[in-house]
Amino acid sequence: DAAAVEAIVRPFEDCGPLTVTPPPGGSFPIGSTVGVTGNVADQATADKLRAALAAGIGDRTPRVDAAVLDPTLCGLVSLLPAVPAGSLSIGLGYGDRDGPNTTGTYAVGDNPIIDVLLSAQPSDGYLWVAIADVTGNLFNLLPNLGRPDAAVASNGTVEGDKRRVRVAFDLADAKADPKARPYFKVDDTFGKSLMIVFRTDRPLFDTLRPTTETVASFMQDLSQVLQAGQVRILALTTQVIESGG
């Protein structure tokens, strides 16, 4: 059952929690696939996890989808509370062409489009969206100095039962209002970045943070917010984004 698989993977949690894909019916039948997702601190951990899983699940197929993050990003992941994503998800696309980016990988010259997706209702709460990159910097995408209102009800467009909140824009939109519409263009600084989306009952921080800061400064203040317990995190989701050649 899922608990038995979780016991196998727990010793390898060196970069935040690893999640076992829930089996239909509560257990994994013979011949099924046993999936594990999450982040690890190095490739050796990923390899050991895959080997331990294969050895422990009998006549079933292991599938490990674990991103290898650097120590700084692992520290940030480990700080995040264990809160379900709920309806929160992250949609990736391209500024120069239609269609989603389903791999989370961008090439040099790409202009990533990033949307936060959530249920249209309820519309209460606030968002805080940040992305920590491979250089150790963190960008506060929403709220920001040009877009200070991060209330869910004030942001995005509603399409049926979904709300779409754009937080990273294509170049044309960004040039029309650069303070409120941040954008990225991928250069040759290859590696993995981590996007984090919080939904909270009140603004995550009491004041607006700088558009760009270090991951360390964000972590220090986030730790204080979490320890104070005055902000309730309603939902939380993350997305690894990779830049490559």
PDB file of N, CA, C and O in Angstrom, residues 71 87 103 112 116 132 159 163 191 204 206 212 230 240:
ATOM      1  N   PRO A  71      21.898  23.385  -3.359  1.00  0.00           N
ATOM      2  CA  PRO A  71      21.671  23.506  -1.913  1.00  0.00           C
ATOM      3  C   PRO A  71      20.817  24.710  -1.518  1.00  0.00           C
ATOM      4  O   PRO A  71      20.025  24.619  -0.577  1.00  0.00           O
ATOM      5  N   SER A  87      -6.534  23.811  -5.522  1.00  0.00           N
ATOM      6  CA  SER A  87      -6.764  24.082  -6.948  1.00  0.00           C
ATOM      7  C   SER A  87      -5.618  24.847  -7.587  1.00  0.00           C
ATOM      8  O   SER A  87      -5.655  25.122  -8.792  1.00  0.00           O
ATOM      9  N   THR A 103       7.177  20.549 -20.496  1.00  0.00           N
ATOM     10  CA  THR A 103       8.380  19.956 -19.919  1.00  0.00           C
ATOM     11  C   THR A 103       8.979  20.818 -18.814  1.00  0.00           C
ATOM     12  O   THR A 103       9.763  20.322 -17.998  1.00  0.00           O
ATOM     13  N   PRO A 112       9.707  32.993 -21.390  1.00  0.00           N
ATOM     14  CA  PRO A 112       8.681  32.195 -20.701  1.00  0.00           C
ATOM     15  C   PRO A 112       7.446  33.028 -20.313  1.00  0.00           C
ATOM     16  O   PRO A 112       7.572  34.147 -19.811  1.00  0.00           O
ATOM     17  N   VAL A 116      -0.557  31.623 -13.044  1.00  0.00           N
ATOM     18  CA  VAL A 116      -1.071  30.894 -11.880  1.00  0.00           C
ATOM     19  C   VAL A 116      -2.519  30.543 -12.179  1.00  0.00           C
ATOM     20  O   VAL A 116      -3.315  31.400 -12.565  1.00  0.00           O
ATOM     21  N   ALA A 132      12.827  31.657  -7.589  1.00  0.00           N
ATOM     22  CA  ALA A 132      14.227  31.671  -7.170  1.00  0.00           C
ATOM     23  C   ALA A 132      15.047  31.025  -8.276  1.00  0.00           C
ATOM     24  O   ALA A 132      14.752  29.902  -8.699  1.00  0.00           O
ATOM     25  N   GLU A 159     -12.225  32.127 -16.728  1.00  0.00           N
ATOM     26  CA  GLU A 159     -12.660  31.381 -17.912  1.00  0.00           C
ATOM     27  C   GLU A 159     -13.387  30.135 -17.436  1.00  0.00           C
ATOM     28  O   GLU A 159     -12.757  29.170 -17.003  1.00  0.00           O
ATOM     29  N   ARG A 163      -9.641  30.515 -12.877  1.00  0.00           N
ATOM     30  CA  ARG A 163      -9.070  31.857 -12.874  1.00  0.00           C
ATOM     31  C   ARG A 163      -7.613  31.740 -13.319  1.00  0.00           C
ATOM     32  O   ARG A 163      -6.858  30.926 -12.792  1.00  0.00           O
ATOM     33  N   GLY A 191      20.516  26.006 -15.693  1.00  0.00           N
ATOM     34  CA  GLY A 191      20.241  25.398 -14.395  1.00  0.00           C
ATOM     35  C   GLY A 191      18.760  25.405 -14.093  1.00  0.00           C
ATOM     36  O   GLY A 191      17.931  25.710 -14.948  1.00  0.00           O
ATOM     37  N   LEU A 204       1.082  37.703   2.639  1.00  0.00           N
ATOM     38  CA  LEU A 204       2.131  36.907   3.255  1.00  0.00           C
ATOM     39  C   LEU A 204       3.100  37.778   4.044  1.00  0.00           C
ATOM     40  O   LEU A 204       3.518  37.426   5.152  1.00  0.00           O
ATOM     41  N   ASP A 206       3.932  41.924   5.401  1.00  0.00           N
ATOM     42  CA  ASP A 206       3.223  43.168   5.721  1.00  0.00           C
ATOM     43  C   ASP A 206       3.533  44.287   4.740  1.00  0.00           C
ATOM     44  O   ASP A 206       2.733  45.214   4.577  1.00  0.00           O
ATOM     45  N   THR A 212      13.713  42.254  -6.852  1.00  0.00           N
ATOM     46  CA  THR A 212      14.789  41.258  -6.830  1.00  0.00           C
ATOM     47  C   THR A 212      15.491  41.302  -5.479  1.00  0.00           C
ATOM     48  O   THR A 212      15.815  42.373  -4.980  1.00  0.00           O
ATOM     49  N   GLN A 230       0.811  34.189  12.188  1.00  0.00           N
ATOM     50  CA  GLN A 230      -0.298  35.134  12.019  1.00  0.00           C
ATOM     51  C   GLN A 230      -0.910  35.066  10.622  1.00  0.00           C
ATOM     52  O   GLN A 230      -1.987  35.606  10.386  1.00  0.00           O
ATOM     53  N   VAL A 240       9.402  23.431 -10.814  1.00  0.00           N
ATOM     54  CA  VAL A 240      10.794  23.563 -11.233  1.00  0.00           C
ATOM     55  C   VAL A 240      10.809  23.965 -12.710  1.00  0.00           C
ATOM     56  O   VAL A 240      10.140  23.368 -13.545  1.00  0.00           O
TER      57      VAL A 240
END
